[in-house]
């Protein structure tokens, strides 16, 4: 089986930076707010030919090479949602629908919506049997609660989050827009750091218990290196990384951080920290320097947060609920009327008169690592399965009922072939109707490969994107085999037949040369298609490629992204491209809506009863989502080992289990 090339950004183990899988240590000593130019607007002709672009930094030579095309109107901007007064007829219909709603959708008048935001937040819709939080459902709950006459306000419990800053910004916008309804949003933060406070400070009021653990020390990003450990056990990684900034594989191939990766991570850290300072200083009404001085003093005493006005008061949870009882006029009640996130997610938008009508816009969600095929036992949330996504794309393309498509991406990449196949299908889809790519936390490497097929790309300002590069590799186990007295012999025909099969010896010089050339070829294909998709020359694309990860803000200033914002921004642009008035309601059709599978149900039950959801899902995903066993370390995909011998399959399977239970 041929070695599989992987398009994958190194997922950073950002204790406060983001929530992907692994990597990189870099304490930036020069933290400051970066100043970014406004992103240039693109000219958007048919996506199957190279469109001309208007980029402020483009050279005269590039302008001469591209023929003039019709100027597209400026891209619109949009809030998360707009609270409007419903007509009397709609209000009457809403009351009737609430009266006949089934029991699981009924909410008592005067209820407070409670949502606990903590841990992982998926960009996919969740089924009834799925555990965890769903960003689309969180955002929809804010919108429904703003209109729902039965909801008096929202009480948010905010605890350590394992998601990136893109999702946090999306939720934050919904909090801000919900407050425009006149209803209250009260936050409660017993444990948190910079990311949690960034979200919580958007609430109208913020409380914490007197014993709260709130650590505001600053942001870090870190990388660990295993090369020395692997050498001691006799394992030699043979890795090809194409791109000076391509950090995927560094954990195995290097013993320290490269200068290029250090530069890249310092820039990302400055972007995120600068944005944090800007936002908090705006909320506090103080200068950024004052906020930074406060953080640098070492904030761990929650009393200081109250004294300095960072939180409203120090109260326990029951005291906050008693206060809310008084606010909503329920003093005579034994307990506060509440409806939780799970139950309120079942309330349909149509019940509240919010269901769009008229034109249909398809929403295709693509989240997780990219693979080409799916096994029979893999869970439905096991990442992006190219063959399944392609089927959905073709269905939408062949249907005339959809006027536009929003492709929502939250992926660090994966299989190179799968990424390219999806790129082609998205290009064909964009030739038949408007397609807008909307990035969540991350759309890098293979994730960006998908996004660049769309004529318009929308990203959050702190989305991690770009990483136009490839990485591939295999393990040489000669010394390990010698140490454990293990022997392996191969009979082959063909000069390079053993290139992927032989792990008991180093690569011959001619094999190593072919190994490198194949990776270089994959990189050139990725880079050239990116240049064509974004209407840049290859030289221009090379300056922003090389495997470098950019923030959404920096990517926009370099022509990799067209507009900054969230899902609502992508929807506004989709309406514009489909010639639908911005004030006209549309119906969003979720094409990738998950249906519960047996592994989903079992893992959901396991999460409820035993708390092993993450372990079960991880093992199910890695062991059964592909045809054969996949060598995976810290989110970096290497050689696909379909036709391995039984002893190597057992060796890798045991290693994967140890990694998950360690």
XYZ file of C-alpha atoms in Angstrom:
662
model
C 0.000 0.000 0.000
C 1.417 3.345 -0.977
C 2.312 5.785 1.712
C -0.385 8.410 2.274
C 0.429 12.089 2.130
C -1.198 14.215 4.760
C -2.315 17.807 4.635
C -2.484 18.738 8.268
C -1.642 21.712 10.381
C 0.113 20.951 13.639
C -2.703 21.140 16.213
C -1.420 23.317 19.007
C -1.789 22.281 22.623
C -2.832 25.751 23.565
C -3.513 25.785 27.265
C -5.162 29.123 26.571
C -4.444 29.596 22.888
C -6.797 27.053 21.300
C -8.180 23.592 21.762
C -6.733 21.361 19.053
C -4.540 18.383 19.783
C -0.823 19.002 20.476
C 2.267 21.094 20.177
C 4.360 24.055 20.859
C 6.166 25.924 23.692
C 6.714 29.624 23.199
C 6.379 32.205 25.951
C 6.166 35.431 23.993
C 7.888 38.202 25.886
C 6.761 40.879 23.459
C 3.016 40.851 23.783
C 1.324 43.711 22.058
C -1.740 44.547 20.060
C -1.161 44.102 16.367
C -2.500 46.597 13.855
C -4.051 44.985 10.790
C -5.018 46.500 7.441
C -8.538 45.964 6.167
C -8.846 42.872 3.970
C -9.026 43.476 0.255
C -12.214 42.485 -1.536
C -12.175 39.814 -4.191
C -13.615 39.847 -7.681
C -15.614 36.691 -8.033
C -16.257 35.245 -11.477
C -16.859 31.585 -12.269
C -14.795 29.431 -9.863
C -13.672 26.988 -12.548
C -11.426 29.580 -14.112
C -8.826 31.709 -12.400
C -10.645 34.865 -11.243
C -9.004 38.265 -11.112
C -8.385 39.639 -7.652
C -8.065 43.110 -6.289
C -5.416 42.772 -3.594
C -3.833 45.877 -2.172
C -0.406 44.236 -2.034
C -0.502 42.624 -5.495
C 2.207 43.540 -7.966
C 1.776 45.360 -11.287
C 2.939 42.217 -13.074
C 0.071 40.254 -11.599
C -2.430 42.906 -12.593
C -1.203 42.751 -16.161
C -1.508 38.975 -16.309
C -5.186 38.868 -15.315
C -7.935 40.179 -17.609
C -10.437 42.679 -16.181
C -13.768 41.351 -14.972
C -16.961 42.910 -13.690
C -16.646 44.463 -10.235
C -18.615 42.611 -7.572
C -20.413 44.680 -4.924
C -18.723 45.006 -1.504
C -19.300 42.083 0.824
C -22.026 42.805 3.396
C -21.592 42.513 7.139
C -24.099 41.141 9.634
C -24.555 40.707 13.409
C -25.131 37.265 14.922
C -28.883 37.898 14.813
C -31.278 40.834 14.951
C -34.107 41.065 17.477
C -37.227 42.407 15.767
C -40.778 42.799 17.028
C -43.106 40.155 15.651
C -46.397 41.173 14.045
C -49.646 40.575 15.927
C -50.580 37.714 13.610
C -47.252 35.979 14.200
C -47.536 36.532 17.955
C -50.990 34.900 17.964
C -49.689 31.963 15.943
C -46.772 31.577 18.372
C -49.142 31.406 21.347
C -51.226 28.742 19.644
C -48.138 26.676 18.759
C -46.866 26.847 22.340
C -50.238 25.593 23.604
C -50.174 22.515 21.381
C -46.436 21.840 21.636
C -45.489 18.326 22.820
C -44.437 18.003 26.495
C -40.705 17.838 25.716
C -40.943 21.240 23.992
C -42.991 23.026 26.636
C -41.439 25.725 28.811
C -43.078 27.376 31.799
C -43.603 31.130 31.603
C -40.958 33.115 33.473
C -38.298 30.451 33.054
C -34.593 31.186 33.014
C -32.552 29.387 30.366
C -29.454 27.833 31.943
C -26.493 26.724 29.862
C -23.238 25.265 31.144
C -20.455 26.141 28.737
C -17.446 23.960 29.425
C -15.226 21.389 27.769
C -15.389 20.648 24.082
C -17.829 22.422 21.783
C -18.548 20.757 18.458
C -19.322 22.652 15.266
C -21.718 19.860 14.272
C -25.337 19.456 15.231
C -25.818 16.877 17.967
C -28.321 14.059 18.112
C -30.352 13.191 21.197
C -27.925 10.396 21.948
C -24.793 12.515 21.566
C -23.083 14.017 24.562
C -21.379 17.393 24.666
C -22.172 20.857 23.415
C -22.973 21.934 19.867
C -22.087 25.444 18.677
C -25.036 25.674 16.238
C -27.455 24.663 19.004
C -25.907 27.067 21.527
C -26.261 29.933 19.068
C -29.792 28.925 18.114
C -30.784 28.812 21.791
C -29.682 32.430 22.220
C -31.789 33.484 19.260
C -34.845 31.493 20.344
C -34.600 32.781 23.917
C -34.477 36.379 22.688
C -37.914 35.931 21.061
C -39.455 33.403 23.459
C -41.985 35.184 25.748
C -41.612 32.336 28.238
C -37.893 33.051 28.801
C -37.042 35.880 31.203
C -33.284 35.704 30.778
C -30.224 33.475 30.558
C -27.965 32.158 33.310
C -24.606 31.001 31.922
C -22.225 28.749 33.835
C -18.806 29.263 32.260
C -15.995 26.866 33.091
C -12.748 25.786 31.352
C -13.344 25.521 27.606
C -11.605 23.096 25.250
C -12.423 24.933 22.050
C -10.638 27.550 19.994
C -11.085 31.283 19.938
C -13.208 31.159 16.787
C -16.082 29.411 18.553
C -15.688 31.664 21.581
C -16.056 34.745 19.376
C -19.179 33.257 17.762
C -20.809 32.654 21.158
C -19.716 36.052 22.385
C -21.479 37.798 19.497
C -24.683 35.943 20.335
C -24.466 37.061 23.970
C -24.049 40.676 22.872
C -26.965 40.502 20.428
C -29.185 38.685 22.937
C -28.801 41.570 25.387
C -30.416 43.852 22.796
C -33.688 42.003 23.465
C -33.841 43.678 26.876
C -33.540 40.375 28.723
C -30.735 39.723 31.181
C -27.660 37.553 30.730
C -26.007 36.617 34.005
C -22.684 34.805 33.997
C -21.226 32.580 36.717
C -17.562 31.565 36.555
C -16.238 29.312 39.353
C -13.102 28.357 37.385
C -11.533 30.109 34.448
C -8.675 31.783 32.710
C -8.265 34.293 29.902
C -10.494 32.482 27.406
C -13.320 31.962 29.892
C -13.174 35.566 31.068
C -13.107 36.779 27.442
C -16.479 35.072 26.993
C -17.902 35.849 30.427
C -17.212 39.588 30.310
C -19.763 39.884 27.491
C -22.526 39.089 30.003
C -24.424 41.939 31.596
C -23.396 40.700 35.043
C -20.682 38.286 36.104
C -20.496 36.495 39.437
C -18.033 34.081 41.004
C -17.984 32.182 44.303
C -15.648 33.548 46.999
C -13.490 30.453 46.547
C -13.361 30.707 42.741
C -10.179 29.722 40.966
C -9.643 32.407 38.373
C -6.095 32.528 37.033
C -5.332 35.435 34.701
C -1.610 35.044 34.097
C -1.303 35.475 30.333
C -1.283 33.142 27.334
C 1.084 30.371 26.321
C 1.576 28.006 23.419
C 3.834 24.999 23.740
C 5.412 22.110 21.896
C 6.887 18.864 23.171
C 9.508 16.832 21.348
C 9.850 13.048 21.333
C 12.856 12.549 19.050
C 15.194 11.878 21.969
C 12.765 9.430 23.552
C 12.293 7.575 20.263
C 16.046 7.277 19.791
C 16.396 5.679 23.213
C 13.870 2.958 22.340
C 15.298 2.381 18.855
C 12.636 4.103 16.728
C 13.778 6.426 13.954
C 11.076 8.604 12.337
C 11.593 9.251 8.618
C 9.606 12.425 7.954
C 9.240 14.770 5.003
C 7.808 18.175 5.850
C 7.395 20.501 2.889
C 7.265 24.125 3.965
C 9.625 26.032 6.242
C 6.819 26.661 8.735
C 5.221 23.218 8.537
C 5.422 22.134 12.160
C 3.404 18.917 11.842
C 5.928 16.142 12.418
C 8.343 18.298 14.430
C 7.344 16.526 17.610
C 8.791 13.311 16.219
C 11.561 14.626 13.984
C 13.139 17.345 16.128
C 14.452 17.866 19.640
C 13.765 21.616 19.760
C 11.660 24.281 18.087
C 12.809 25.664 14.752
C 13.268 29.425 14.299
C 10.519 29.507 11.673
C 7.994 27.801 13.920
C 8.975 30.066 16.805
C 8.355 33.100 14.577
C 4.975 31.760 13.453
C 3.765 30.930 16.949
C 4.949 34.242 18.390
C 2.891 36.056 15.734
C -0.202 33.973 16.505
C 0.268 34.548 20.220
C 0.602 38.296 19.697
C -2.595 38.303 17.615
C -4.608 36.493 20.259
C -3.206 38.371 23.230
C -3.602 41.698 21.454
C -7.236 40.928 20.651
C -7.833 39.890 24.273
C -6.387 43.150 25.566
C -8.418 45.187 23.063
C -11.679 43.477 24.026
C -11.202 43.552 27.796
C -9.962 47.155 27.818
C -13.052 48.163 25.823
C -15.363 46.405 28.300
C -13.521 47.873 31.283
C -13.250 51.343 29.797
C -9.522 51.361 30.514
C -6.323 51.630 28.531
C -4.703 48.457 27.284
C -1.595 49.265 29.266
C -3.641 49.289 32.484
C -5.150 45.906 31.672
C -1.746 44.427 30.853
C -0.215 45.822 34.056
C -3.048 44.244 36.038
C -2.467 40.859 34.387
C 1.298 41.086 34.879
C 0.767 41.641 38.595
C -0.376 38.010 38.849
C -4.125 37.772 39.335
C -5.226 34.821 41.431
C -7.255 36.462 44.227
C -10.856 36.675 43.121
C -11.388 39.568 45.560
C -9.103 41.718 43.401
C -11.342 41.065 40.401
C -14.314 42.444 42.329
C -12.372 45.439 43.646
C -11.151 46.352 40.165
C -14.606 45.909 38.597
C -13.760 42.796 36.563
C -16.700 40.902 38.096
C -19.976 42.148 39.583
C -19.880 40.413 42.952
C -18.792 37.315 44.861
C -21.801 35.033 45.325
C -22.392 31.309 45.489
C -24.580 29.640 42.903
C -27.607 29.397 45.225
C -27.271 33.094 46.071
C -27.284 34.017 42.405
C -30.409 31.909 41.830
C -32.113 33.534 44.823
C -31.295 36.920 43.314
C -32.725 35.805 39.956
C -35.908 34.585 41.685
C -36.466 38.084 43.010
C -35.699 39.606 39.614
C -38.281 37.502 37.760
C -40.887 37.789 40.534
C -40.769 34.219 41.824
C -40.158 34.901 45.513
C -43.141 32.749 46.398
C -41.679 29.778 44.516
C -39.570 27.134 46.200
C -37.032 27.166 43.419
C -36.220 29.211 40.333
C -38.017 28.121 37.194
C -35.308 26.956 34.821
C -34.987 25.140 31.515
C -31.630 23.629 30.652
C -29.654 23.617 27.404
C -30.587 20.072 26.456
C -34.360 20.495 26.799
C -34.460 23.951 25.250
C -32.532 22.678 22.231
C -35.635 20.607 21.395
C -37.822 23.707 21.087
C -38.311 24.317 17.385
C -37.734 27.717 15.852
C -41.051 27.378 14.033
C -42.838 27.319 17.405
C -41.520 30.848 18.017
C -42.245 32.120 14.518
C -38.565 32.130 13.583
C -38.584 29.432 10.940
C -37.437 30.968 7.700
C -39.554 30.646 4.596
C -39.047 31.154 0.926
C -35.647 30.395 -0.583
C -33.549 27.458 0.633
C -29.852 27.750 1.502
C -27.957 24.528 2.093
C -25.534 24.212 5.011
C -22.817 21.579 4.678
C -20.748 21.062 7.826
C -17.282 19.517 7.712
C -15.591 18.988 11.083
C -12.599 16.955 12.207
C -9.715 15.163 10.563
C -10.046 14.334 6.887
C -10.111 10.728 5.684
C -11.212 9.279 2.382
C -13.393 6.364 3.474
C -15.279 5.235 6.546
C -15.432 1.824 8.144
C -18.660 0.166 9.229
C -18.012 0.696 12.938
C -16.844 4.303 12.985
C -19.003 6.847 14.769
C -20.835 9.505 12.798
C -18.750 12.235 14.428
C -15.459 10.618 13.454
C -14.340 13.486 11.253
C -14.721 14.376 7.592
C -15.288 11.288 5.452
C -14.585 12.473 1.908
C -16.722 9.921 0.081
C -19.753 10.831 2.210
C -19.251 14.573 1.962
C -18.852 14.315 -1.797
C -22.216 12.547 -2.026
C -23.854 15.424 -0.143
C -22.123 18.016 -2.319
C -23.323 16.301 -5.484
C -26.865 16.070 -4.129
C -26.916 19.813 -3.497
C -25.329 20.570 -6.866
C -27.910 18.550 -8.756
C -30.828 20.115 -6.889
C -32.329 23.347 -8.161
C -34.125 24.112 -4.910
C -30.999 25.398 -3.140
C -30.115 28.955 -4.083
C -26.772 29.061 -2.269
C -24.522 26.913 -0.073
C -22.631 27.646 3.134
C -19.711 25.265 3.623
C -18.877 25.344 7.339
C -15.347 24.045 8.027
C -13.670 23.174 11.330
C -10.736 20.960 10.376
C -6.941 20.818 10.832
C -6.634 18.694 7.674
C -5.819 15.077 6.986
C -5.535 12.904 3.903
C -4.180 14.762 0.855
C -6.066 12.741 -1.740
C -9.364 13.124 0.099
C -8.806 16.882 0.386
C -8.165 17.184 -3.331
C -11.234 15.142 -4.279
C -13.433 17.350 -2.127
C -11.772 20.484 -3.546
C -12.794 19.405 -7.037
C -16.401 18.719 -6.034
C -16.700 22.043 -4.217
C -15.373 23.831 -7.320
C -18.013 22.111 -9.441
C -20.679 23.026 -6.877
C -19.562 26.663 -6.969
C -19.968 26.639 -10.747
C -23.687 25.942 -10.330
C -24.605 28.195 -7.389
C -22.995 30.584 -4.852
C -20.787 28.800 -2.303
C -19.477 30.566 0.797
C -16.851 28.894 2.991
C -17.244 29.738 6.673
C -14.334 28.841 8.978
C -14.749 27.997 12.651
C -11.799 27.423 15.026
C -9.477 26.005 12.403
C -9.462 25.475 8.657
C -5.827 24.755 7.971
C -3.869 22.579 5.571
C -6.455 20.087 4.249
C -9.157 22.230 5.860
C -7.950 25.247 3.878
C -7.699 23.033 0.774
C -11.476 22.602 1.012
C -12.186 26.253 1.782
C -10.143 27.651 -1.103
C -12.488 25.933 -3.569
C -15.209 28.435 -2.605
C -15.267 31.844 -4.318
C -15.720 33.597 -0.936
C -14.042 32.623 2.340
C -15.213 33.972 5.713
C -13.108 33.422 8.842
C -13.168 34.520 12.440
C -10.370 36.959 13.220
C -8.687 34.302 15.379
C -9.403 31.285 13.182
C -6.241 29.266 12.554
C -5.930 28.863 8.806
C -3.471 28.530 5.946
C -0.799 25.899 6.623
C -0.414 25.274 2.899
C 2.068 22.424 3.105
C 2.296 18.658 3.407
C 3.864 16.148 5.756
C 4.408 12.446 5.360
C 6.518 9.890 7.158
C 7.186 6.399 8.406
C 9.022 4.757 11.281
C 12.307 2.874 10.939
C 12.252 0.202 13.636
C 15.578 -1.519 12.955
C 17.176 -0.764 16.323
C 14.000 -1.571 18.203
C 13.701 -4.923 16.420
C 17.339 -5.707 17.247
C 16.800 -4.815 20.875
C 13.831 -7.147 21.265
C 15.354 -9.815 18.984
C 12.580 -9.494 16.405
C 13.239 -10.419 12.778
C 11.394 -9.412 9.630
C 12.226 -10.486 6.052
C 10.621 -9.236 2.833
C 10.636 -10.681 -0.674
C 9.864 -8.079 -3.327
C 9.800 -7.384 -7.053
C 10.381 -3.857 -8.257
C 13.041 -1.318 -7.334
C 10.862 0.631 -4.905
C 8.529 -2.148 -3.769
C 9.850 -1.992 -0.205
C 9.610 1.762 0.160
C 6.597 1.530 2.451
C 6.819 -2.079 3.534
C 10.349 -2.154 4.956
C 10.515 -0.700 8.443
C 13.342 -3.012 9.580
C 16.026 -1.016 7.712
C 16.781 2.619 6.803
C 15.776 3.916 3.384
C 18.318 3.497 0.608
C 19.542 6.798 -0.962
C 17.385 6.270 -4.058
C 14.362 5.436 -1.876
C 14.930 8.530 0.248
C 15.136 10.636 -2.905
C 11.850 9.256 -4.226
C 10.304 9.704 -0.771
C 11.189 13.406 -0.829
C 10.175 13.956 -4.460
C 6.708 12.542 -3.871
C 6.177 14.940 -0.945
C 7.501 17.861 -2.997
C 5.111 16.974 -5.799
C 2.145 16.953 -3.419
C 3.169 20.344 -2.022
C 3.528 21.866 -5.490
C 0.066 20.609 -6.426
C -1.465 22.068 -3.253
C 0.335 25.421 -3.637
C -0.467 25.783 -7.338
C -4.156 25.028 -6.822
C -4.225 27.502 -3.943
C -2.690 30.145 -6.194
C -5.230 29.441 -8.923
C -8.151 29.375 -6.482
C -7.130 32.666 -4.884
C -6.095 34.335 -8.159
C -2.481 34.802 -7.165
C 0.707 34.068 -9.014
C 2.650 31.058 -7.754
C 5.353 33.372 -6.419
C 2.751 35.355 -4.472
C 1.245 32.202 -3.019
C 4.683 30.890 -2.078
C 5.210 33.883 0.208
C 2.113 32.999 2.270
C 2.339 29.204 1.926
C 5.372 27.226 3.187
C 3.152 25.532 5.764
C 2.615 28.730 7.756
C -0.457 28.988 9.977
C -2.111 32.419 9.980
C -4.771 33.964 12.160
C -7.936 34.826 10.263
C -7.092 38.517 10.580
C -3.621 38.092 9.089
C -4.923 35.694 6.432
C -7.437 38.330 5.306
C -4.720 40.957 4.887
C -2.747 38.507 2.739
C -5.539 37.475 0.397
C -6.181 34.021 1.856
C -9.532 35.091 3.338
C -12.145 37.540 2.003
C -14.203 38.578 5.017
C -14.060 38.396 8.822
C -17.028 37.171 10.813
C -19.034 34.136 11.779
C -21.850 32.058 10.350
C -24.246 35.015 10.096
C -21.670 36.886 8.020
C -21.444 33.941 5.636
C -25.251 33.851 5.443
C -25.431 37.551 4.561
C -22.910 37.055 1.753
C -24.773 33.958 0.531
C -27.962 36.026 0.300
C -26.149 38.739 -1.601
C -24.648 36.294 -4.103
C -28.038 34.596 -4.577
C -29.782 37.964 -5.072
C -31.928 37.479 -1.984
C -32.761 40.694 -0.049
C -30.982 40.860 3.314
C -34.246 41.478 5.194
C -35.946 38.454 3.640
C -36.058 35.254 5.667
C -34.579 32.101 4.208
C -34.737 28.493 5.251
C -31.437 26.895 6.195
C -31.288 23.206 5.339
C -28.672 21.195 7.234
C -27.338 18.690 4.701
C -24.849 17.082 7.074
C -27.236 16.622 9.967
C -26.056 13.606 11.944
C -28.209 10.548 12.497
C -27.495 8.412 15.558
C -25.519 5.217 14.999
C -25.027 2.327 17.407
C -21.533 3.520 18.456
C -23.017 7.000 19.038
C -25.734 5.614 21.289
C -23.362 3.341 23.187
C -20.755 6.038 23.702
C -23.456 8.491 24.760
C -24.711 6.030 27.372
C -21.124 5.414 28.419
C -20.585 9.119 28.926
C -23.660 9.391 31.103
C -22.972 6.313 33.224
C -19.225 5.883 33.346
C -17.697 9.127 32.071
C -15.673 7.331 29.416
C -17.133 9.103 26.389
C -13.888 10.654 25.213
C -11.927 7.425 25.524
C -14.563 5.294 23.823
C -15.039 7.719 20.957
C -11.326 8.154 20.501
C -10.609 4.442 20.335
C -13.602 3.786 18.082
C -12.575 6.598 15.765
C -8.886 5.766 15.434
C -9.232 2.001 15.267
C -12.283 1.686 13.032
C -12.644 4.874 11.004
C -10.173 3.651 8.393
C -9.573 0.445 6.502
C -6.725 -0.828 8.645
C -4.735 0.604 11.523
C -3.430 4.124 11.346
C -0.213 5.304 13.006
C -1.139 8.456 14.825
C 0.705 10.523 17.375
C -0.693 13.731 18.816
C -2.990 14.350 15.914
C -0.298 13.918 13.232
C -1.283 11.344 10.640
C 1.457 9.324 9.034
C 1.633 6.219 6.936
C -1.598 4.361 6.343
C -0.848 0.782 7.253
C -3.628 -1.238 5.670
C -1.786 -4.431 4.771
C 0.469 -4.702 7.776
C 1.422 -7.945 9.393
C -0.503 -8.983 12.461
C 2.313 -8.302 14.895
C 2.670 -4.670 13.764
C -1.090 -4.143 13.927
C -1.060 -5.464 17.467
C 1.950 -3.294 18.344
C 0.240 -0.118 17.094
C -3.124 -1.010 18.576
C -1.569 -1.495 22.029
C 0.327 1.778 21.631
C -2.883 3.648 20.768
C -4.711 2.219 23.769
C -1.838 3.133 26.090
C -1.844 6.682 24.684
C -5.535 7.114 25.392
C -5.479 5.644 28.888
C -2.162 7.181 29.956
